[in-house]
Coordinates of C-alpha atoms and ligand atoms in Angstrom, one line a residue:
X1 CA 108.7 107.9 100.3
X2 CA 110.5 105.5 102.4
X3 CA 109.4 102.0 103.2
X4 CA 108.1 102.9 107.2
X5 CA 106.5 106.3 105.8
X6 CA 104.3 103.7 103.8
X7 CA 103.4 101.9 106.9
X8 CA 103.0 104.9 108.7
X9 CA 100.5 105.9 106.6
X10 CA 98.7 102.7 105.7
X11 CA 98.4 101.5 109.2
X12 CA 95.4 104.0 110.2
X13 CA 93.6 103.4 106.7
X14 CA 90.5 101.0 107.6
X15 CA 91.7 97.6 106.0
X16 CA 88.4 96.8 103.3
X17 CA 89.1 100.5 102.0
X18 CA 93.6 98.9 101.7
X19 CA 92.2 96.1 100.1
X20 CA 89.5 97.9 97.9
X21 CA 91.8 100.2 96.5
X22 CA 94.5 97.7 97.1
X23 CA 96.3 95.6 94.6
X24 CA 93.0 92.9 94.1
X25 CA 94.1 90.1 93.8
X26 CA 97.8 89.3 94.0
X27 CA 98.7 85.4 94.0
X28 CA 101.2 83.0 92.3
X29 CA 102.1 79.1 91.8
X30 CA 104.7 77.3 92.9
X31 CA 104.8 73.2 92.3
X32 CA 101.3 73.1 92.8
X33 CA 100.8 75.4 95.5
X34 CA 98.4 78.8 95.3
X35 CA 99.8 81.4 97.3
X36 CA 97.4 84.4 98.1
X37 CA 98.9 87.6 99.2
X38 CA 95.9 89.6 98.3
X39 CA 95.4 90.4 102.0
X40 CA 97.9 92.3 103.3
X41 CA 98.5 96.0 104.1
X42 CA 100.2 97.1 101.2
X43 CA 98.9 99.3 98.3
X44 CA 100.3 99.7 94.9
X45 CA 102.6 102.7 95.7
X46 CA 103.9 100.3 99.1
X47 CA 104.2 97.6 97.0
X48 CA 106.4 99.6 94.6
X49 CA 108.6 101.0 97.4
X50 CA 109.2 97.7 98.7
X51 CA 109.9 95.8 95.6
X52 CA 112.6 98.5 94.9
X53 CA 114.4 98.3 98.3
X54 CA 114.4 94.3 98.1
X55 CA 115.8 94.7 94.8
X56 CA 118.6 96.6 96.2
X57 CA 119.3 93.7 98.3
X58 CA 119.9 91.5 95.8
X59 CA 117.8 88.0 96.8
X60 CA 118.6 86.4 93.3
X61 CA 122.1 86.9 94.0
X62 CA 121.8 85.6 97.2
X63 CA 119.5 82.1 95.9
X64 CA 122.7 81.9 93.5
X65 CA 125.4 81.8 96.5
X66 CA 123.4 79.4 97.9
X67 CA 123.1 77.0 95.2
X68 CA 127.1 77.6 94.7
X69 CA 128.1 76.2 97.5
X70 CA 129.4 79.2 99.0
X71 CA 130.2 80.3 102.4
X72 CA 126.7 81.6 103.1
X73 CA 127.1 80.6 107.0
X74 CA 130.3 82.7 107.5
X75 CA 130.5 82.7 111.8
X76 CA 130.9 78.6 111.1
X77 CA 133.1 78.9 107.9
X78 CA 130.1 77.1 106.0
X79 CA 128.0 76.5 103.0
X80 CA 124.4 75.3 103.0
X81 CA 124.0 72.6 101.2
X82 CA 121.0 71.0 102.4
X83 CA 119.4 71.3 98.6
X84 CA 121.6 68.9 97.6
X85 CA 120.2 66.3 99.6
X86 CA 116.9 66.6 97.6
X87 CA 118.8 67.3 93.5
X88 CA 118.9 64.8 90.7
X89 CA 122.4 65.8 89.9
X90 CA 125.2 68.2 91.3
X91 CA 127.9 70.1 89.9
X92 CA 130.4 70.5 92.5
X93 CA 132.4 67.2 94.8
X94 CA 131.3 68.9 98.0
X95 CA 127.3 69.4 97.0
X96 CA 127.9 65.0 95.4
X97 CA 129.2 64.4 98.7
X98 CA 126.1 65.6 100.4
X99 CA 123.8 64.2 97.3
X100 CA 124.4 60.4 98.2
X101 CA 125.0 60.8 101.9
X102 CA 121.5 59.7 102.2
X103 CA 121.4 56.4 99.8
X104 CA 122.9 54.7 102.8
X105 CA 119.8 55.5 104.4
X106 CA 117.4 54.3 101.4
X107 CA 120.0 51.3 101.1
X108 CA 119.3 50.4 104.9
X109 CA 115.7 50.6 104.6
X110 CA 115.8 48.0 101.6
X111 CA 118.4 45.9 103.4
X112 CA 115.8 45.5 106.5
X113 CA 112.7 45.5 104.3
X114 CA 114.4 42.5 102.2
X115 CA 115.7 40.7 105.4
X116 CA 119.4 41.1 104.6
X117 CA 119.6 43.6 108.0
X118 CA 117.8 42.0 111.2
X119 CA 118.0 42.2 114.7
X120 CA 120.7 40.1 116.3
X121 CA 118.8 37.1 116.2
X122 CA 118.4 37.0 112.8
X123 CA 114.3 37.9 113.1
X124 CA 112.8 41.3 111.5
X125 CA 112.8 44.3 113.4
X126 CA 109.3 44.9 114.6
X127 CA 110.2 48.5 116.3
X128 CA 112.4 51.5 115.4
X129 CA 112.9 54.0 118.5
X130 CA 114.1 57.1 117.1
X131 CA 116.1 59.6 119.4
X132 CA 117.0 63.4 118.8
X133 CA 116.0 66.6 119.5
X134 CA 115.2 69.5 117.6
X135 CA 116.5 69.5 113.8
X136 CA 117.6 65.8 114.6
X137 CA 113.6 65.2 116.1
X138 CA 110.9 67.6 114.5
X139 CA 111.4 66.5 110.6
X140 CA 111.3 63.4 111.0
X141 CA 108.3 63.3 113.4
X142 CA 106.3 65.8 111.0
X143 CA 106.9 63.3 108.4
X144 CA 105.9 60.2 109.8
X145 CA 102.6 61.7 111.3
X146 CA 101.6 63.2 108.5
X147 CA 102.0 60.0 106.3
X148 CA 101.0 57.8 109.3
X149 CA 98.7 56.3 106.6
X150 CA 101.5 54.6 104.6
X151 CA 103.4 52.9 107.2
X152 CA 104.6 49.5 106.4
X153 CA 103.1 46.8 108.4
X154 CA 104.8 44.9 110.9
X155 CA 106.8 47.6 111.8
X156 CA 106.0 50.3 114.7
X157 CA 107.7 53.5 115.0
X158 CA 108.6 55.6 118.1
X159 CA 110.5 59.1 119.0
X160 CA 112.1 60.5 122.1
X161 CA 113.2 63.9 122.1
X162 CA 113.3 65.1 126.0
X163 CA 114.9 64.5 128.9
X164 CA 112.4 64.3 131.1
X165 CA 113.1 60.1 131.6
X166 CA 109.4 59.3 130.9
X167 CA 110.3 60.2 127.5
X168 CA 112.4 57.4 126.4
X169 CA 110.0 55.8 129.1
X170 CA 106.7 55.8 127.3
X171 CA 109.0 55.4 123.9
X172 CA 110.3 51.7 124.8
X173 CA 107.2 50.7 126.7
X174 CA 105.9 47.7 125.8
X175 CA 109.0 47.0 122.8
X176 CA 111.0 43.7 123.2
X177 CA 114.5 44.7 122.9
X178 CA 115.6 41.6 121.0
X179 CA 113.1 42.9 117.8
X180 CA 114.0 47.0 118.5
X181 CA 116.3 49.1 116.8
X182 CA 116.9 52.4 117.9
X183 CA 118.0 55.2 115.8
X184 CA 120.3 58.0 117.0
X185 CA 120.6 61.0 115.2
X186 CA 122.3 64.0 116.9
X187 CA 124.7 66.1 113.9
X188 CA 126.8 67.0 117.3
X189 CA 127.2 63.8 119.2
X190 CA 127.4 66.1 121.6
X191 CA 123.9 66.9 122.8
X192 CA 122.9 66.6 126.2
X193 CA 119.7 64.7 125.5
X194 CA 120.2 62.4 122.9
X195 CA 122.9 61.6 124.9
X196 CA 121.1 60.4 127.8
X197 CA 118.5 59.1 126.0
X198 CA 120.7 56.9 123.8
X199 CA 122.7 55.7 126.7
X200 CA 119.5 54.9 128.8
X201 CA 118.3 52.7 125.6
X202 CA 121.8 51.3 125.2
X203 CA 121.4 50.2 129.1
X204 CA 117.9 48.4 128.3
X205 CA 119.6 46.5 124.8
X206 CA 122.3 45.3 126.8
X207 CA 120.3 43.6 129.2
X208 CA 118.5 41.5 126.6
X209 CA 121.0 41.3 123.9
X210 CA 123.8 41.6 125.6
X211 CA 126.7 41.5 123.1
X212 CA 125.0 42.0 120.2
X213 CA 124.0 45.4 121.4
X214 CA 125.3 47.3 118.8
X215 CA 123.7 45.8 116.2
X216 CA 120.4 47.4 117.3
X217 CA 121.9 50.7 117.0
X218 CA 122.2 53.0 113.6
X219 CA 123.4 56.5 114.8
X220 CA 123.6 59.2 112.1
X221 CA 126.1 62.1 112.8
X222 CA 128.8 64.6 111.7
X223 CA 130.8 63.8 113.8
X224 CA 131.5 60.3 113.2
X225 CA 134.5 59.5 116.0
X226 CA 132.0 60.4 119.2
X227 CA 129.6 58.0 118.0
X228 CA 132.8 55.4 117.1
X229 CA 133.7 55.9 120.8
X230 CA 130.1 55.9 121.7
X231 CA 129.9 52.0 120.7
X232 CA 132.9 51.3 122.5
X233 CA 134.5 49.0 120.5
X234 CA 131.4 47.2 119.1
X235 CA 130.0 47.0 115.4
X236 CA 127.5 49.6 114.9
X237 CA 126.1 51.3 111.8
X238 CA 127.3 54.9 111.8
X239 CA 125.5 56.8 109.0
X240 CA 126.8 60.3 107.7
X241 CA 124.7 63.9 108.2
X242 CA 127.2 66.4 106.4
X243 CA 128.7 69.0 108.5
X244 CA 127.6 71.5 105.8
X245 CA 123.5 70.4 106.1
X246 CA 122.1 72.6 109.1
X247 CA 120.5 70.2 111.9
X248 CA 116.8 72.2 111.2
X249 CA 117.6 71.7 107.4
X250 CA 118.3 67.9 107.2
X251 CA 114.7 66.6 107.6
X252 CA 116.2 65.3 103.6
X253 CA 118.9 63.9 105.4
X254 CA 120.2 60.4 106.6
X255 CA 118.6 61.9 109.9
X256 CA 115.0 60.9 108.7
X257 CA 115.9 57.0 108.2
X258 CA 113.4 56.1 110.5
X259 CA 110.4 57.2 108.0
X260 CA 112.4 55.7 105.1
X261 CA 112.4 52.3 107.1
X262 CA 108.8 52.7 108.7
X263 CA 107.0 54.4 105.6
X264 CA 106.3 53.2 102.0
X265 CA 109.2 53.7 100.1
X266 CA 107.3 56.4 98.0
X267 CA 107.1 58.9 100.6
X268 CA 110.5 59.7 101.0
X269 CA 111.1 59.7 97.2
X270 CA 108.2 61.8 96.3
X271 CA 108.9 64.1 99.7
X272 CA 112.9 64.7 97.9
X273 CA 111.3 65.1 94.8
X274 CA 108.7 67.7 95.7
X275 CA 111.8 70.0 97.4
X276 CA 113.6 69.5 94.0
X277 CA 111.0 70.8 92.0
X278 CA 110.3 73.8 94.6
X279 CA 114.4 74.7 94.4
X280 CA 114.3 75.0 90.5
X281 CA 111.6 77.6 90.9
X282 CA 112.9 79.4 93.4
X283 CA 116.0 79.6 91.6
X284 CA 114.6 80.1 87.9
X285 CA 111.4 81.8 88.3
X286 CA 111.7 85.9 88.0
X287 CA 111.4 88.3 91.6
X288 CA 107.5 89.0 90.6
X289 CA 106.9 85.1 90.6
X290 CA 109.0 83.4 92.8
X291 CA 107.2 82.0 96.1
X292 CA 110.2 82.6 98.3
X293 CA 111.3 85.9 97.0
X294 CA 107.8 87.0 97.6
X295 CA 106.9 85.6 100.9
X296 CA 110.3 87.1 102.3
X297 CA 109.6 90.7 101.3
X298 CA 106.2 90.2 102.9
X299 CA 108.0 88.4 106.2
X300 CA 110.2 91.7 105.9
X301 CA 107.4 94.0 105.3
X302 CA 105.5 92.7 108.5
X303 CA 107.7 92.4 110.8
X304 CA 110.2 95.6 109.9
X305 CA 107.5 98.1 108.9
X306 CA 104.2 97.4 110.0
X307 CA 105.4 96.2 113.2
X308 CA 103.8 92.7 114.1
X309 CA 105.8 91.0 116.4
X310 CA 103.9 87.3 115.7
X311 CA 102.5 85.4 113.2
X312 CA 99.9 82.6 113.0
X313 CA 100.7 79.5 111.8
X314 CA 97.2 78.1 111.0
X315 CA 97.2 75.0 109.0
X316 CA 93.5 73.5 107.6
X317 CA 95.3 70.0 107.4
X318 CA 95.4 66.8 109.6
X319 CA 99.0 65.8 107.6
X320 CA 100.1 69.2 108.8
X321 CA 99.5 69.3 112.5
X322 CA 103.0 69.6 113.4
X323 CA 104.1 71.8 111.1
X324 CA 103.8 74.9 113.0
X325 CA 106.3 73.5 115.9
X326 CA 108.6 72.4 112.8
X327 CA 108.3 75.7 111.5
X328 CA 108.8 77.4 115.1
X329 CA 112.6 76.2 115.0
X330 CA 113.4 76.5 110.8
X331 CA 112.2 80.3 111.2
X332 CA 112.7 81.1 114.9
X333 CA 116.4 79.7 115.3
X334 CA 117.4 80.3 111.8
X335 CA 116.4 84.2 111.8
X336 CA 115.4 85.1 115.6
X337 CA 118.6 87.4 116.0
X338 CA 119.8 90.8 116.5
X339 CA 123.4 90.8 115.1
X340 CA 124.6 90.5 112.0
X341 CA 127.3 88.1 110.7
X342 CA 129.8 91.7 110.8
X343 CA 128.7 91.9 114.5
X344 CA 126.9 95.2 114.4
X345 CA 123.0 95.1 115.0
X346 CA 120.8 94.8 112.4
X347 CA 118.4 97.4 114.1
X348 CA 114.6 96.9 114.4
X349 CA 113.0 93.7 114.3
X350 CA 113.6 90.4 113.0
X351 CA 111.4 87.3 112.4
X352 CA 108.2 87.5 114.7
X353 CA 106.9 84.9 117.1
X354 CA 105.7 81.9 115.1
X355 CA 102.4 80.4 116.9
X356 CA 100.0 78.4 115.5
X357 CA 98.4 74.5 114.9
X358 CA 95.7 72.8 113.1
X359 CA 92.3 73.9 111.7
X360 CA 89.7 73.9 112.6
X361 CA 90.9 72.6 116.0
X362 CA 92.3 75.9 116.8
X363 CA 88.6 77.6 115.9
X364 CA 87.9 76.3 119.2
X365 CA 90.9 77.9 120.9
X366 CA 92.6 80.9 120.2
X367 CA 90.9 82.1 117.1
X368 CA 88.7 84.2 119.2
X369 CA 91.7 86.1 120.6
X370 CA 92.8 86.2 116.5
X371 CA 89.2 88.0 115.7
X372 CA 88.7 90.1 118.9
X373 CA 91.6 90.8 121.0
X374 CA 93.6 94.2 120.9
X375 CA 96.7 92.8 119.4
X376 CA 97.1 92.1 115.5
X377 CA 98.7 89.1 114.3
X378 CA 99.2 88.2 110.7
X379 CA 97.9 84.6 109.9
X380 CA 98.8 82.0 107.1
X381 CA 96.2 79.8 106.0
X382 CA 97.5 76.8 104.4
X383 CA 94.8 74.5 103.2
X384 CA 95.5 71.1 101.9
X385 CA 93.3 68.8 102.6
X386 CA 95.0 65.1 103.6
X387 CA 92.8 63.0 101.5
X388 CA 89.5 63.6 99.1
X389 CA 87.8 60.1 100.4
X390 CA 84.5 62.5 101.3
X391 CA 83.2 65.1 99.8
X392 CA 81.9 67.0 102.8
X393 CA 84.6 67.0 104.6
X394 CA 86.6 68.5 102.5
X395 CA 84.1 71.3 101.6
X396 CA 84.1 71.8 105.3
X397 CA 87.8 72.6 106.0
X398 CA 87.5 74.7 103.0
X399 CA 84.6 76.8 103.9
X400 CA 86.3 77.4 107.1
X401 CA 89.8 78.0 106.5
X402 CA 88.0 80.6 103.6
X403 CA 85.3 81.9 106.4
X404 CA 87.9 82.4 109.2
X405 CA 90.1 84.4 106.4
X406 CA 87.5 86.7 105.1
X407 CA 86.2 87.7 108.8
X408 CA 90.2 88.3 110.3
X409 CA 90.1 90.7 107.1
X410 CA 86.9 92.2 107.2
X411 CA 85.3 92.2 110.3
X412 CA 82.4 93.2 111.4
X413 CA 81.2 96.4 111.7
X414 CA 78.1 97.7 114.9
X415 CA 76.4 99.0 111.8
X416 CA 76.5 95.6 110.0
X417 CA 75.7 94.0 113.3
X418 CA 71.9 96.3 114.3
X419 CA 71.1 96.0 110.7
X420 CA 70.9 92.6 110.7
X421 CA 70.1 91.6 114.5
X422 CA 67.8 95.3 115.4
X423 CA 67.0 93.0 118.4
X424 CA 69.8 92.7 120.0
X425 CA 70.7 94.8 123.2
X426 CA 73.1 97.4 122.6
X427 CA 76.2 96.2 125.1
X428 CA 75.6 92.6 123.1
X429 CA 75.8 94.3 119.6
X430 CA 78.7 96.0 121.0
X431 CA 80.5 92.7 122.0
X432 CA 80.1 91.1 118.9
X433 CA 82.0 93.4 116.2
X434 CA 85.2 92.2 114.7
X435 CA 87.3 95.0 114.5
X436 CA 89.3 93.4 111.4
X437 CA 92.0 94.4 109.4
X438 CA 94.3 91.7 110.5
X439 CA 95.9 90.6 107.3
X440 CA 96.5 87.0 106.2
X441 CA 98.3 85.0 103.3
X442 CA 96.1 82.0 101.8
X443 CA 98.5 78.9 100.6
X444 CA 96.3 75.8 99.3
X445 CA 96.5 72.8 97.1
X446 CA 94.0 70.5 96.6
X447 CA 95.4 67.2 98.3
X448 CA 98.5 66.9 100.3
X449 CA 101.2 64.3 99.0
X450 CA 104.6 63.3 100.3
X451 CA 105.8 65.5 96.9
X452 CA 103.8 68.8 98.2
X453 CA 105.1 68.1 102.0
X454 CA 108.8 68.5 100.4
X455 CA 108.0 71.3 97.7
X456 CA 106.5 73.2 100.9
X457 CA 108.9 72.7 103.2
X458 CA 111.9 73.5 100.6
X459 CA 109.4 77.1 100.1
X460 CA 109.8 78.1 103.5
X461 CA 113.4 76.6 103.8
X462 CA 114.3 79.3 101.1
X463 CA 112.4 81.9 102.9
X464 CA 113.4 81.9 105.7
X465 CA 117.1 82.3 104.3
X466 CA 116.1 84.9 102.1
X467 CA 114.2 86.6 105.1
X468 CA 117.3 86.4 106.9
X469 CA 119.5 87.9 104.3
X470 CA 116.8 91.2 103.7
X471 CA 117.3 91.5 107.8
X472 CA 121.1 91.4 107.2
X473 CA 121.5 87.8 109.8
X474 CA 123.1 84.8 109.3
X475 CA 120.2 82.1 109.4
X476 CA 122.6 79.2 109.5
X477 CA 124.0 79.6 113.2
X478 CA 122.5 79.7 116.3
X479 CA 124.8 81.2 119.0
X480 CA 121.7 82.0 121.4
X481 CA 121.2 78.4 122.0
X482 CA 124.5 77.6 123.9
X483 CA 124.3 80.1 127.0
X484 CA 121.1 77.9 128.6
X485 CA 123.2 75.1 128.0
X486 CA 126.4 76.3 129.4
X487 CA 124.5 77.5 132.2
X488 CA 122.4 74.0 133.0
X489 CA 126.0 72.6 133.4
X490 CA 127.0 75.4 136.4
X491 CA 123.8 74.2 138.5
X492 CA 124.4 70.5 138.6
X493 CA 125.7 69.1 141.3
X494 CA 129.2 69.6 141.7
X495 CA 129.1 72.5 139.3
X496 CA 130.2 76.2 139.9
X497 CA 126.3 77.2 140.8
X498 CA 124.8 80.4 140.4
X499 CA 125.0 84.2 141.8
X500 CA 121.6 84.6 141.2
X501 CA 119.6 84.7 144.3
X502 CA 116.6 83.5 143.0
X503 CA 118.0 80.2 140.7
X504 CA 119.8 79.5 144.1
X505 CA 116.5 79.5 146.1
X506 CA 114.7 77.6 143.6
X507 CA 117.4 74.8 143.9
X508 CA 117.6 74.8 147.5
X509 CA 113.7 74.1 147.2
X510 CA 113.8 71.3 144.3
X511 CA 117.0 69.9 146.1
X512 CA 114.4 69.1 149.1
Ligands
F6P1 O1 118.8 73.6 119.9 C1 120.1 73.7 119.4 C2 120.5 72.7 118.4 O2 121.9 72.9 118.3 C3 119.7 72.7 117.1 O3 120.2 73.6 116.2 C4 119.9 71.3 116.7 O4 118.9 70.9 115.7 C5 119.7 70.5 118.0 O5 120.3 71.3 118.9 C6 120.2 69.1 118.0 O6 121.5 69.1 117.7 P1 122.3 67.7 117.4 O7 121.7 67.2 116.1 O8 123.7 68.1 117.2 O9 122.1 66.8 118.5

């Protein structure tokens, strides 16, 4: 039987009779983390069926291509070797070269922590202004709010991502230039944003520091001659973000500075280290066992054969609140495609919409559209707590992450309901059933540390590349993001303009 005549028939069978006769329990470890597929819609003959067609695909193959430096990014010519940002030791120059790229980061961080790098007046830096946009903004920002806790004193740390002007705005408000240092990380150089952002902050050093402008300026890049033209001449501290790191896999990167400066020097350690130990399981531990091989098939399984379009992101952690936007780009940008790297359509769907945010928060929002509406969406729980300081608490964000869980997958049935409420009016009994069946995965460790932040992120990092390889994409380009951008440049001023009647009566109307 074929993988979508398994859905087809799974998909009308009530869910608690899928998971009664299902496969139990089905979880596994991975550097600390408990990952819970029990609830999904797969039964042991699915399950079967789907474990031989990945195996036709050959994921361990492709972990080993990875890890070998070869061209896995073949419209760009590239490897990806963003692992070796986070490894003890490499084998090949090109993976060393990547390896130490970001000691000149930790080597910065000690040089202003010691005093041996200050602003130009020889005084501390009391403020670091980071500017990027999306793989050059969201890992950073993720870390730094969700270890917020360990910030060094003395120091305060800002980011600025848009281009809306009350961005960089709100960023320097407040921040004497003579005692800020702003950070610049776009891989390009070329990105429209940063751009302006890093000019409009280069305007506001000049005026106070005048010549010494530069040296309030570290800009980490690829692409090392536009940021050398960039300072015009001056002294400023280029760092390097290898050309073969992808800008949504270089949170390990030279790119993240900022939280190596700002952040006790642990985190960033213990965040490398965590990823490290996560790629030696993903690469040694068998198909059965292995936390990326597994969560791909089921990101397959979803999205290809049952049909859900989304999934929610629902994280039961104050250290994790912006992991779902993080997330939104790794999975969205890396795998939300069509064509395959040969040019022919894959067929079918790819990775689903990625929504989501921070429990218990989002109980009060759209979880009652998750329980009750028409539409099914798989959710992932990931529960890991940011501190055990108080006992309730903690028992609190477990009983609900394990509460909302159970009731997605369970329900609750009219029978259930005028059993135990024989009270209640019949259009109310009605109103409150939970249809059910929507199926979730349950990740959870007991405390979240810098070293289960990297070990994490590496986890989905791998599976969203072995995703992409069971849909048949390249998940290291992005072509879809250019034609907006090419297109913001025609309706400018002095541009070509549009043909589009609509674009060219909205800017008749914002032009006044
Ligand atoms: O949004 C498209 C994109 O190219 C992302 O892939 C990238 O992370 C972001 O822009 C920023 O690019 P850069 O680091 O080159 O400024």
């Amino acid at each position: 039987m074929d993988l979508m005549t398994h859905a087809d028939r799974l998909r009308p069978v009530p869910f608690r009779e899928i998971l009664k006769a299902g496969r139990t329990i089905s979880e596994f470890d991975a550097c600390g983390w408990d990952i819970n597929v029990s609830r999904q819609y797969l039964d042991e003959a699915a399950e079967r069926a789907l474990t031989e067609a990945v195996a036709e695909k050959d994921l361990p193959g492709a972990i080993d291509r990875l890890f070998s430096g070869e061209t896995v990014n073949p419209s760009e010519g590239r490897a990806a070797l963003h692992w070796a940002l986070r490894a003890y030791e490499t084998d090949f120059a090109d993976a060393d070269r990547v390896r130490t790229s970001s000691e000149a980061a930790e080597a910065l961080a000690s040089d202003i922590a010691n005093g041996r790098k200050t602003a130009a007046n020889g005084k501390p830096f009391k403020a670091i202004v980071h500017i990027g946009i999306g793989g050059s903004d969201f890992g950073p920002r993720l870390i730094a709010d969700a270890f917020h806790d360990s910030r060094l004193p003395g120091v305060e740390l800002r980011f600025c991502a848009n281009l809306d002007p009350l961005d960089l705005e709100l960023a320097l408000d407040g921040l004497n230039p003579a005692e800020t240092l702003v950070v610049g990380v776009s891989k390009s150089f070329g990105t429209e944003e940063t751009l302006y952002n890093l000019s409009r902050a280069r305007d506001w050093l000049r005026k106070d520091v005048s010549a010494d402008w530069a040296k309030h300026f570290v800009l980490v890049t690829a692409n090392p001659e536009r940021a050398t033209a960039w300072l015009e001449g001056a002294d400023g501290l280029i760092l390097d973000l290898p050309e073969s790191v992808g800008g949504r896999f270089s949170i390990w990167s030279a790119g993240s500075v900022a939280c190596s400066i700002t952040l006790s020097s642990d985190v960033m350690k213990g965040f490398r280290d965590g990823a490290a130990d996560m790629d030696a399981h993903v690469q040694n531990a068998p198909a059965h066992e292995n936390a990326a091989i597994q969560l791909a098939m089921l990101d397959y399984w979803n999205a290809s054969f049952m049909g859900f379009g989304a999934r929610a992101l629902l994280a039961y952690s104050r250290r994790l609140r912006l992991l779902p936007a993080y997330l939104q780009q790794l999975e969205m940008e890396s795998n939300g495609k069509s064509v395959g790297p040969d040019g022919v359509g894959v067929g079918g769907s790819t990775t689903p919409l990625l929504w989501g945010g921070e429990g218990t928060i989002g109980q009060h929002s759209y979880h009652q559209w998750l329980h009750q509406s028409p539409s099914i969406v798989p959710a992932e729980f990931i529960l890991a707590p940011g501190a055990r300081s108080d006992d309730d608490g903690v028992t609190g964000l477990t009983a609900h992450a394990l509460a909302q869980a159970e009731v997605l997958a369970n329900g609750r049935t009219l029978e259930e309901i005028q059993q135990e409420e024989p009270e209640l009016p019949a259009e109310i009994a009605a109103q409150k059933v939970h249809a059910g069946g929507r199926p979730s995965t349950f990740i959870s460790t007991p405390v979240l540390t810098p070293q289960k932040l990297g070990s994490l992120i590496a986890l989905y990092e791998h599976r969203t590349y072995l995703a992409g390889v069971l849909w048949g994409l390249n998940s290291f380009d992005q072509w879809g993001v250019e034609r907006g951008k090419t297109m913001a440049g025609r309706l400018k001023p002095g541009g070509e303009g549009s043909n589009d009647p609509v674009t060219n009566h909205l800017i008749d109307m914002l032009r006044g």
